[in-house]
Amino acid sequence: ALEFFPSPHPLRSGPLNNLATGVSTRFKQRGDPHDLDESITLDRQALDLRPSPHPDRSMQALDLRPSPHPDRSMSLNNLADGLLTRFEQQDNPHDLHCALRHISEAANSTSVSPSNRYKYARRWALRANQYHHSSTLQAFDLALSLIPQLVALGLDIWARQDTLSRHADRLVGQAAQCAINLGDFPMAVEFLETGRSVFWSQFLTLRSPLDRLKEISSVLAEDLHSISQQLERGSHQDRNSRTLSNREKFTLEAEANKYMKLAQDWDSKITEIRRLDGFQDFLRPKQFSALQAAAEDGAVIYLVDSEPASHCLVITASDVHHISLPDLPSHRLAELVHLVKVASSDRYVSRLVVDNVIGNLANDSPLEAALRKLTEEEDRGMRPETGLSKHISSDDIFRLVLGTLWDEAVKAVTETLGLTKSNDPSKVTWCATGLFNFLPIHAAGHYIEGKFDCASECFISSYTPTIEALLTPEPSSSKSFQMMAVIQSENLRSTHEELKRIEGHVPDSALKKFGIPGNPATMELIASELSSASLVHFACHGKQDPVNPLQSGLQIGGERLTIARIMRESVPNGSLAFLSACETVTGDAKIPDEAMNVASSLLFTGFRKVVATMWRMWDVDGPVIADAFYKELFTGPDGSRLEVPDTSKSAKALWVAVNELRAKGVEFRRWVPFIHMGK
């Protein structure tokens, strides 16, 4: 084939690449270093034929593919393969440097698709990190910045969610760990903010306020606003065409092309805006200096799930501290999550489940030792006549898990911040990554007589999907306070009592009630009412859909108010949403860092604060929690009753309410799941 295409024939680079691949395969089979050298030479020839930014360019193939040949990037990647293999064989640093330089060029090429650019950038980052190369942080920065391009604004929300599921590969955790290992903690925080909650960042991008831009260029602001509105409307059209006729498929394809063109127009407008003086960082991820402002009202704590050790970044208004968590690597977090899942599901946990967890842990781990001690104590205390000799109390499992979280993570945070037991504790906000999302960090502690130390005695916990979510300003609307309460009384008997407790604290003139005789609740009615409410309370069934997280939602009048439906609303006056329902912050195990849960959908849609549950809640606990919560919210500093709730102390109100429920002696699985999210 090469004889038919003498240099510099435009088709010569393809056979060169093919021959290089064959010779490389022979090297892998026989181990002859001459084959490896020949493969690299052939790749260089192919690369020369694919000039930058040719997408297939690899180094003779590079010569025949000079820039901007469309195949240059492929040739660059192929050449890097050979150089990396030779580096691993001969340990010549020059080969490593050249290989990473070639992959870097491929990743930075604008002539290839975003998915291929991300593939090259990810490879560059992981290889650079593996060999501690100086370009590692630069590579991770590029790879994370490309993730939003994978979920283009021209796609509908289902396609974006599916794309993120397919590309979930823990890269953001590896990037943060790399920055931490290099001592660059602010960079680690920026990586975490860039590479997490990408789905919601894209969603909010189309709703960004343009007031400042209007002052500089009203035309650009109007153009961007118009494109954003069209893209948002299009994002809610499910363009799944598998069961449609050919005509319908053709129509949908035309629609899809229309929105992809709009997405390109949007990108062009953003580029144009960033050329304006003072707008260079318009809609870019915030730098650490801006994110740190979120810690002015209390420390923000990032929990970074990684191997071989997890990490904790404690951000204050003036500093950022690092705490290593060597006894909580990812694989051990997975076992803790499993224990929480089974303990929250039933009053007793099978002894076999615990034994399996022990078998999965290293013999010298503190968690393994604690589990063995627990099973030995159960053995000594067994009473076969109860029929539960092969089971362990869920409370005992919770004590072990919460004690582990305290010993291995939370206690160190209190010491770093100088927090001690207090009747009026300060607030901290947790920003969990990976498997930490499924663990009740707020309830960490020892709940044993003679050794009683718990997080809630030292601080009041809140959670946030991202630090940037804390920087959303409070609504400045002059509209009067309006609360909406929705109950599902048909099969949740205690919701009637829950509503009565709410009525005891909220002025009648401000309370709109649905799901009661004479005023039934329908899904569309409730969805349309969200935009006018400043406070909403749902007492109903909740469900996290494990297959399609966008279908997770709240059961309203026989229908489900899903995340996808909630996203269509804008909530300019939203201050607080209370979700007295099951699984409202459970999240999706496939993409834990994307905050795919009902609570986050309300937070990003406009409610500044949300009360939610990590798993099932008990119907009878709803009135207890609601009564104590709203009593605190509607009580002024002097003890007088307020006409408008002070939602700034909603985290404290939940802290008070949960303490009251816990004081009744209920099981851990009943009081632990309630959490506060937001400012």
Tab-separated table of C-alpha atoms in Angstrom, residues 256-673:
chain	number	residue	atom	x	y	z
A	256	ALA	CA	-32.349	18.252	17.312
A	257	ASN	CA	-30.274	19.910	14.574
A	258	LYS	CA	-32.032	23.196	15.289
A	259	TYR	CA	-31.080	23.094	18.952
A	260	MET	CA	-27.501	22.052	18.231
A	261	LYS	CA	-27.258	25.097	15.945
A	262	LEU	CA	-28.654	27.247	18.767
A	263	ALA	CA	-26.023	25.805	21.092
A	264	GLN	CA	-23.325	26.843	18.614
A	265	ASP	CA	-24.849	30.330	18.437
A	266	TRP	CA	-24.823	30.457	22.236
A	267	ASP	CA	-21.116	29.515	22.302
A	268	SER	CA	-20.377	32.232	19.745
A	269	LYS	CA	-22.193	34.843	21.833
A	270	ILE	CA	-20.294	33.786	24.966
A	271	THR	CA	-17.006	34.130	23.072
A	272	GLU	CA	-18.048	37.586	21.888
A	273	ILE	CA	-19.054	38.651	25.408
A	274	ARG	CA	-15.746	37.465	26.855
A	275	ARG	CA	-13.950	39.858	24.524
A	276	LEU	CA	-15.594	42.778	26.344
A	277	ASP	CA	-13.517	44.591	28.927
A	278	GLY	CA	-14.243	43.126	32.367
A	279	PHE	CA	-16.124	40.082	31.024
A	280	GLN	CA	-13.179	37.747	30.422
A	281	ASP	CA	-14.496	35.285	33.020
A	282	PHE	CA	-18.170	35.552	32.073
A	283	LEU	CA	-19.928	32.260	33.024
A	284	ARG	CA	-16.613	30.540	33.745
A	285	PRO	CA	-16.227	28.460	36.938
A	286	LYS	CA	-15.453	30.655	39.923
A	287	GLN	CA	-11.916	30.889	41.253
A	288	PHE	CA	-11.146	29.938	44.837
A	289	SER	CA	-10.967	33.559	45.982
A	290	ALA	CA	-14.620	34.013	44.998
A	291	LEU	CA	-15.737	30.636	46.365
A	292	GLN	CA	-14.163	31.355	49.750
A	293	ALA	CA	-16.780	34.043	50.380
A	294	ALA	CA	-19.255	31.218	51.064
A	295	ALA	CA	-17.378	30.461	54.296
A	296	GLU	CA	-17.994	33.875	55.853
A	297	ASP	CA	-21.040	32.549	57.734
A	298	GLY	CA	-19.398	29.290	58.775
A	299	ALA	CA	-16.827	26.801	57.563
A	300	VAL	CA	-17.459	24.838	54.363
A	301	ILE	CA	-16.010	21.334	54.391
A	302	TYR	CA	-15.255	19.283	51.297
A	303	LEU	CA	-15.102	15.516	51.842
A	304	VAL	CA	-13.138	13.968	48.972
A	305	ASP	CA	-13.707	10.260	48.307
A	306	SER	CA	-10.520	8.724	46.882
A	307	GLU	CA	-7.922	5.950	47.042
A	308	PRO	CA	-5.649	5.083	48.793
A	309	ALA	CA	-6.902	7.672	51.289
A	310	SER	CA	-9.777	10.139	51.324
A	311	HIS	CA	-9.313	13.797	52.172
A	312	CYS	CA	-11.030	16.651	53.935
A	313	LEU	CA	-10.647	20.305	52.947
A	314	VAL	CA	-11.830	22.720	55.639
A	315	ILE	CA	-12.489	26.126	54.092
A	316	THR	CA	-12.793	29.168	56.310
A	317	ALA	CA	-13.098	32.846	55.424
A	318	SER	CA	-9.325	33.247	55.711
A	319	ASP	CA	-7.749	29.855	54.996
A	320	VAL	CA	-8.142	26.287	53.767
A	321	HIS	CA	-6.927	23.366	55.870
A	322	HIS	CA	-6.241	19.821	54.748
A	323	ILE	CA	-7.002	16.720	56.814
A	324	SER	CA	-5.940	13.324	55.512
A	325	LEU	CA	-8.405	10.477	56.103
A	326	PRO	CA	-6.197	7.377	55.682
A	327	ASP	CA	-8.698	5.019	57.326
A	328	LEU	CA	-11.570	6.035	55.028
A	329	PRO	CA	-10.443	5.113	51.483
A	330	SER	CA	-13.109	4.529	48.853
A	331	HIS	CA	-13.386	0.773	49.345
A	332	ARG	CA	-13.982	1.225	53.076
A	333	LEU	CA	-16.537	3.976	52.447
A	334	ALA	CA	-18.376	1.516	50.202
A	335	GLU	CA	-18.725	-0.911	53.107
A	336	LEU	CA	-19.995	1.858	55.399
A	337	VAL	CA	-22.563	2.865	52.759
A	338	HIS	CA	-23.686	-0.751	52.499
A	339	LEU	CA	-24.093	-0.989	56.285
A	340	VAL	CA	-26.146	2.226	56.357
A	341	LYS	CA	-28.340	0.955	53.540
A	342	VAL	CA	-29.225	-2.290	55.301
A	343	ALA	CA	-29.531	-0.679	58.759
A	344	SER	CA	-31.893	2.009	57.466
A	345	SER	CA	-34.118	-0.595	55.794
A	346	ASP	CA	-34.990	-2.830	58.727
A	347	ARG	CA	-34.878	-2.983	62.519
A	348	TYR	CA	-32.511	-5.948	62.433
A	349	VAL	CA	-29.579	-6.698	60.134
A	350	SER	CA	-28.662	-10.223	59.104
A	351	ARG	CA	-25.473	-11.493	60.732
A	352	LEU	CA	-24.495	-12.815	57.291
A	353	VAL	CA	-24.455	-9.236	55.924
A	354	VAL	CA	-22.052	-8.141	58.646
A	355	ASP	CA	-19.833	-11.186	58.154
A	356	ASN	CA	-19.606	-10.410	54.420
A	357	VAL	CA	-18.515	-6.849	55.175
A	358	ILE	CA	-15.847	-8.163	57.554
A	359	GLY	CA	-14.611	-10.474	54.789
A	360	ASN	CA	-14.247	-7.511	52.416
A	361	LEU	CA	-12.092	-5.486	54.800
A	362	ALA	CA	-8.375	-5.709	55.548
A	363	ASN	CA	-7.578	-7.562	58.756
A	364	ASP	CA	-5.872	-4.561	60.306
A	365	SER	CA	-8.527	-1.912	59.583
A	366	PRO	CA	-10.254	-0.164	62.513
A	367	LEU	CA	-13.662	-0.801	60.914
A	368	GLU	CA	-12.994	-4.531	60.623
A	369	ALA	CA	-11.934	-4.671	64.267
A	370	ALA	CA	-15.032	-2.745	65.359
A	371	LEU	CA	-17.321	-5.094	63.408
A	372	ARG	CA	-15.657	-8.163	64.903
A	373	LYS	CA	-16.068	-6.703	68.375
A	374	LEU	CA	-19.734	-6.017	67.672
A	375	THR	CA	-20.404	-9.570	66.500
A	376	GLU	CA	-18.542	-10.996	69.506
A	377	GLU	CA	-20.673	-8.899	71.855
A	378	GLU	CA	-23.807	-10.095	70.054
A	379	ASP	CA	-22.592	-13.694	70.424
A	380	ARG	CA	-22.157	-13.263	74.167
A	381	GLY	CA	-25.552	-11.610	74.517
A	382	MET	CA	-27.522	-13.961	72.255
A	383	ARG	CA	-30.902	-15.152	73.422
A	384	PRO	CA	-31.962	-17.928	71.047
A	385	GLU	CA	-35.497	-17.877	72.366
A	386	THR	CA	-36.050	-14.495	70.711
A	387	GLY	CA	-35.530	-15.987	67.256
A	388	LEU	CA	-33.033	-13.185	66.461
A	389	SER	CA	-29.792	-14.988	67.236
A	390	LYS	CA	-28.591	-14.519	63.630
A	391	HIS	CA	-29.396	-10.816	63.501
A	392	ILE	CA	-27.884	-7.595	64.801
A	393	SER	CA	-29.864	-4.527	65.831
A	394	SER	CA	-29.859	-1.721	63.264
A	395	ASP	CA	-29.144	0.691	66.140
A	396	ASP	CA	-25.913	-1.194	66.851
A	397	ILE	CA	-24.937	-0.907	63.184
A	398	PHE	CA	-25.647	2.829	63.244
A	399	ARG	CA	-23.615	3.273	66.437
A	400	LEU	CA	-20.678	1.568	64.735
A	401	VAL	CA	-20.947	3.560	61.478
A	402	LEU	CA	-21.501	6.918	63.190
A	403	GLY	CA	-18.677	6.201	65.622
A	404	THR	CA	-16.359	5.383	62.718
A	405	LEU	CA	-17.248	8.622	60.923
A	406	TRP	CA	-16.572	10.564	64.111
A	407	ASP	CA	-13.239	8.912	64.869
A	408	GLU	CA	-11.888	8.930	61.315
A	409	ALA	CA	-13.150	12.284	60.012
A	410	VAL	CA	-15.500	14.537	61.958
A	411	LYS	CA	-13.589	14.716	65.245
A	412	ALA	CA	-10.556	16.069	63.383
A	413	VAL	CA	-12.752	18.740	61.785
A	414	THR	CA	-13.987	19.944	65.191
A	415	GLU	CA	-10.401	20.108	66.428
A	416	THR	CA	-9.250	22.029	63.341
A	417	LEU	CA	-12.051	24.573	63.777
A	418	GLY	CA	-11.744	24.682	67.556
A	419	LEU	CA	-15.389	23.652	68.035
A	420	THR	CA	-16.572	22.303	71.376
A	421	LYS	CA	-19.900	21.277	72.878
A	422	SER	CA	-22.353	24.160	73.030
A	423	ASN	CA	-26.051	24.840	73.611
A	424	ASP	CA	-25.897	27.320	70.739
A	425	PRO	CA	-23.472	25.723	68.275
A	426	SER	CA	-22.160	27.394	65.147
A	427	LYS	CA	-22.971	26.096	61.663
A	428	VAL	CA	-20.813	24.170	59.223
A	429	THR	CA	-21.691	23.143	55.685
A	430	TRP	CA	-20.673	19.797	54.228
A	431	CYS	CA	-19.924	19.358	50.535
A	432	ALA	CA	-19.641	15.611	49.998
A	433	THR	CA	-18.153	13.846	46.991
A	434	GLY	CA	-18.532	10.274	45.792
A	435	LEU	CA	-19.610	7.786	48.429
A	436	PHE	CA	-19.615	10.426	51.164
A	437	ASN	CA	-22.932	11.547	49.612
A	438	PHE	CA	-24.607	8.460	51.046
A	439	LEU	CA	-23.267	8.733	54.601
A	440	PRO	CA	-24.908	10.723	57.457
A	441	ILE	CA	-21.916	12.893	58.341
A	442	HIS	CA	-24.142	15.257	60.373
A	443	ALA	CA	-24.964	12.473	62.853
A	444	ALA	CA	-21.387	11.254	63.405
A	445	GLY	CA	-20.524	10.510	66.996
A	446	HIS	CA	-20.400	8.016	69.858
A	447	TYR	CA	-23.824	7.252	71.305
A	448	ILE	CA	-22.769	5.084	74.217
A	449	GLU	CA	-23.157	5.768	77.923
A	450	GLY	CA	-19.879	6.984	79.336
A	451	LYS	CA	-18.579	7.858	75.864
A	452	PHE	CA	-21.078	10.327	74.434
A	453	ASP	CA	-19.590	12.614	71.793
A	454	CYS	CA	-21.577	13.642	68.757
A	455	ALA	CA	-21.389	16.172	65.968
A	456	SER	CA	-24.701	17.854	66.790
A	457	GLU	CA	-23.362	18.943	70.189
A	458	CYS	CA	-20.514	20.829	68.527
A	459	PHE	CA	-22.104	22.309	65.410
A	460	ILE	CA	-25.253	22.523	63.298
A	461	SER	CA	-24.855	20.789	59.942
A	462	SER	CA	-26.048	21.810	56.520
A	463	TYR	CA	-25.162	20.321	53.135
A	464	THR	CA	-24.623	21.780	49.683
A	465	PRO	CA	-24.050	20.130	46.270
A	466	THR	CA	-21.459	22.796	45.417
A	467	ILE	CA	-19.930	25.799	47.127
A	468	GLU	CA	-21.199	28.062	44.364
A	469	ALA	CA	-24.784	27.124	45.288
A	470	LEU	CA	-24.203	28.902	48.625
A	471	LEU	CA	-23.399	32.159	46.845
A	472	THR	CA	-26.903	32.585	45.400
A	473	PRO	CA	-28.341	35.778	46.935
A	474	GLU	CA	-31.541	35.688	48.962
A	475	PRO	CA	-34.694	36.720	47.056
A	476	SER	CA	-35.200	40.481	47.213
A	477	SER	CA	-38.837	40.378	46.155
A	478	SER	CA	-41.200	42.735	47.967
A	479	LYS	CA	-43.949	40.152	47.511
A	480	SER	CA	-45.645	39.185	50.780
A	481	PHE	CA	-44.874	35.862	52.459
A	482	GLN	CA	-46.814	32.951	50.964
A	483	MET	CA	-46.600	29.330	52.091
A	484	MET	CA	-47.962	26.282	50.278
A	485	ALA	CA	-48.608	23.020	52.162
A	486	VAL	CA	-49.368	19.843	50.218
A	487	ILE	CA	-50.423	16.632	51.956
A	488	GLN	CA	-51.174	13.118	50.758
A	489	SER	CA	-53.780	12.015	53.265
A	490	GLU	CA	-55.236	9.017	51.398
A	491	ASN	CA	-52.601	6.563	52.649
A	492	LEU	CA	-50.467	8.677	54.996
A	493	ARG	CA	-52.729	9.202	57.974
A	494	SER	CA	-50.367	11.377	59.978
A	495	THR	CA	-50.222	14.057	57.281
A	496	HIS	CA	-53.551	15.467	58.568
A	497	GLU	CA	-51.955	15.946	61.979
A	498	GLU	CA	-48.819	17.330	60.341
A	499	LEU	CA	-50.905	19.994	58.622
A	500	LYS	CA	-52.622	20.859	61.911
A	501	ARG	CA	-49.236	21.408	63.543
A	502	ILE	CA	-48.241	23.701	60.662
A	503	GLU	CA	-51.513	25.649	61.001
A	504	GLY	CA	-50.640	26.244	64.643
A	505	HIS	CA	-47.639	28.350	63.614
A	506	VAL	CA	-48.406	29.845	60.182
A	507	PRO	CA	-50.870	32.744	59.786
A	508	ASP	CA	-54.037	31.607	57.968
A	509	SER	CA	-53.802	34.463	55.469
A	510	ALA	CA	-50.387	33.240	54.285
A	511	LEU	CA	-51.107	29.502	54.080
A	512	LYS	CA	-52.429	27.769	50.940
A	513	LYS	CA	-53.418	24.143	51.597
A	514	PHE	CA	-53.753	21.369	49.028
A	515	GLY	CA	-54.730	17.727	49.359
A	516	ILE	CA	-57.567	18.449	51.756
A	517	PRO	CA	-61.352	18.092	51.272
A	518	GLY	CA	-62.550	20.732	48.851
A	519	ASN	CA	-59.071	21.559	47.592
A	520	PRO	CA	-57.446	18.490	45.991
A	521	ALA	CA	-53.849	18.481	44.814
A	522	THR	CA	-52.914	17.679	41.224
A	523	MET	CA	-49.392	17.455	39.954
A	524	GLU	CA	-49.676	20.241	37.365
A	525	LEU	CA	-51.475	22.568	39.786
A	526	ILE	CA	-48.808	22.158	42.453
A	527	ALA	CA	-45.990	22.571	39.907
A	528	SER	CA	-47.512	25.836	38.674
A	529	GLU	CA	-47.845	27.121	42.255
A	530	LEU	CA	-44.122	26.717	42.996
A	531	SER	CA	-43.213	29.969	41.257
A	532	SER	CA	-45.332	32.117	43.588
A	533	ALA	CA	-44.431	30.446	46.904
A	534	SER	CA	-41.740	31.581	49.292
A	535	LEU	CA	-42.060	28.464	51.449
A	536	VAL	CA	-43.420	25.027	50.477
A	537	HIS	CA	-44.091	21.968	52.635
A	538	PHE	CA	-44.713	18.555	51.093
A	539	ALA	CA	-46.049	15.733	53.291
A	540	CYS	CA	-46.346	12.876	50.832
A	541	HIS	CA	-44.596	9.873	49.339
A	542	GLY	CA	-41.193	10.447	47.751
A	543	LYS	CA	-39.265	8.150	45.433
A	544	GLN	CA	-35.719	8.065	44.068
A	545	ASP	CA	-35.862	6.299	40.705
A	546	PRO	CA	-32.741	4.072	40.469
A	547	VAL	CA	-33.059	3.619	36.695
A	548	ASN	CA	-34.006	7.122	35.525
A	549	PRO	CA	-33.117	9.674	38.216
A	550	LEU	CA	-34.920	12.476	36.369
A	551	GLN	CA	-38.141	10.560	37.078
A	552	SER	CA	-37.519	10.720	40.839
A	553	GLY	CA	-40.095	12.858	42.548
A	554	LEU	CA	-42.986	13.496	44.938
A	555	GLN	CA	-46.314	11.688	44.710
A	556	ILE	CA	-49.066	14.257	44.183
A	557	GLY	CA	-52.688	13.215	43.612
A	558	GLY	CA	-51.868	9.924	41.926
A	559	GLU	CA	-49.117	11.444	39.770
A	560	ARG	CA	-45.435	12.075	40.353
A	561	LEU	CA	-43.993	15.573	40.431
A	562	THR	CA	-40.649	14.621	38.914
A	563	ILE	CA	-37.278	16.347	38.840
A	564	ALA	CA	-37.758	16.860	35.096
A	565	ARG	CA	-41.072	18.616	35.718
A	566	ILE	CA	-39.737	20.734	38.584
A	567	MET	CA	-36.942	21.982	36.314
A	568	ARG	CA	-39.466	23.670	34.042
A	569	GLU	CA	-40.406	26.090	36.812
A	570	SER	CA	-38.665	29.268	37.918
A	571	VAL	CA	-38.893	30.131	41.609
A	572	PRO	CA	-37.825	33.782	42.062
A	573	ASN	CA	-39.253	34.080	45.578
A	574	GLY	CA	-38.299	30.642	46.922
A	575	SER	CA	-36.791	30.750	50.378
A	576	LEU	CA	-37.400	27.276	51.835
A	577	ALA	CA	-38.744	23.875	50.764
A	578	PHE	CA	-39.532	21.240	53.420
A	579	LEU	CA	-39.775	17.717	51.974
A	580	SER	CA	-41.487	15.548	54.572
A	581	ALA	CA	-41.208	12.550	52.258
A	582	CYS	CA	-38.991	9.528	51.709
A	583	GLU	CA	-35.723	9.445	49.722
A	584	THR	CA	-35.711	13.112	48.716
A	585	VAL	CA	-31.922	13.454	48.857
A	586	THR	CA	-30.969	9.810	48.190
A	587	GLY	CA	-29.221	10.526	44.884
A	588	ASP	CA	-28.085	8.284	42.030
A	589	ALA	CA	-25.328	5.778	42.822
A	590	LYS	CA	-24.088	5.845	39.195
A	591	ILE	CA	-23.369	9.589	39.248
A	592	PRO	CA	-23.184	10.536	42.947
A	593	ASP	CA	-21.506	13.874	42.228
A	594	GLU	CA	-24.331	15.129	40.003
A	595	ALA	CA	-26.854	15.614	42.876
A	596	MET	CA	-29.648	13.841	40.989
A	597	ASN	CA	-32.286	14.058	43.714
A	598	VAL	CA	-35.519	15.934	44.378
A	599	ALA	CA	-34.028	18.211	47.029
A	600	SER	CA	-31.277	19.452	44.719
A	601	SER	CA	-33.771	20.075	41.910
A	602	LEU	CA	-35.693	22.449	44.190
A	603	LEU	CA	-32.465	24.053	45.416
A	604	PHE	CA	-31.199	24.753	41.890
A	605	THR	CA	-34.649	25.799	40.655
A	606	GLY	CA	-34.706	28.636	43.154
A	607	PHE	CA	-35.361	27.599	46.765
A	608	ARG	CA	-32.407	28.770	48.857
A	609	LYS	CA	-32.837	26.136	51.564
A	610	VAL	CA	-34.285	22.623	51.569
A	611	VAL	CA	-35.078	20.101	54.320
A	612	ALA	CA	-34.908	16.548	52.971
A	613	THR	CA	-34.438	12.881	53.866
A	614	MET	CA	-31.644	10.452	53.009
A	615	TRP	CA	-33.921	7.398	53.101
A	616	ARG	CA	-37.384	6.346	54.255
A	617	MET	CA	-39.047	8.454	56.949
A	618	TRP	CA	-41.816	7.342	59.289
A	619	ASP	CA	-45.277	8.823	58.774
A	620	VAL	CA	-45.787	9.319	62.538
A	621	ASP	CA	-42.572	11.356	62.784
A	622	GLY	CA	-43.778	14.016	60.336
A	623	PRO	CA	-45.962	15.925	62.851
A	624	VAL	CA	-43.221	15.884	65.524
A	625	ILE	CA	-40.549	17.259	63.201
A	626	ALA	CA	-42.871	19.823	61.559
A	627	ASP	CA	-44.216	21.146	64.874
A	628	ALA	CA	-40.789	21.736	66.424
A	629	PHE	CA	-39.347	23.062	63.160
A	630	TYR	CA	-42.003	25.714	62.476
A	631	LYS	CA	-42.225	26.684	66.130
A	632	GLU	CA	-38.551	27.628	66.010
A	633	LEU	CA	-38.886	29.280	62.597
A	634	PHE	CA	-41.788	31.522	63.670
A	635	THR	CA	-40.278	32.508	67.032
A	636	GLY	CA	-38.437	35.823	67.280
A	637	PRO	CA	-35.276	36.536	69.315
A	638	ASP	CA	-37.413	37.788	72.215
A	639	GLY	CA	-39.694	34.745	72.145
A	640	SER	CA	-42.562	36.515	70.381
A	641	ARG	CA	-44.450	34.948	67.495
A	642	LEU	CA	-43.428	36.119	64.010
A	643	GLU	CA	-45.846	36.701	61.128
A	644	VAL	CA	-43.084	35.919	58.617
A	645	PRO	CA	-40.679	33.039	59.338
A	646	ASP	CA	-36.988	33.658	59.859
A	647	THR	CA	-35.724	31.134	57.311
A	648	SER	CA	-32.125	32.167	57.977
A	649	LYS	CA	-32.282	29.876	61.012
A	650	SER	CA	-33.851	26.920	59.175
A	651	ALA	CA	-30.768	24.748	59.797
A	652	LYS	CA	-31.048	25.448	63.511
A	653	ALA	CA	-34.798	24.795	63.413
A	654	LEU	CA	-34.178	21.337	61.964
A	655	TRP	CA	-31.450	20.735	64.563
A	656	VAL	CA	-33.984	21.540	67.298
A	657	ALA	CA	-36.656	19.346	65.705
A	658	VAL	CA	-34.403	16.326	65.235
A	659	ASN	CA	-33.133	16.616	68.819
A	660	GLU	CA	-36.749	16.561	69.979
A	661	LEU	CA	-37.519	13.441	67.942
A	662	ARG	CA	-34.328	11.764	69.145
A	663	ALA	CA	-35.232	12.549	72.765
A	664	LYS	CA	-38.316	10.342	72.345
A	665	GLY	CA	-36.025	7.326	72.130
A	666	VAL	CA	-36.797	6.404	68.528
A	667	GLU	CA	-34.436	4.231	66.485
A	668	PHE	CA	-31.463	5.805	64.751
A	669	ARG	CA	-32.956	5.076	61.332
A	670	ARG	CA	-35.875	7.372	62.191
A	671	TRP	CA	-34.055	10.532	63.302
A	672	VAL	CA	-30.796	10.306	61.324
A	673	PRO	CA	-32.177	10.751	57.740
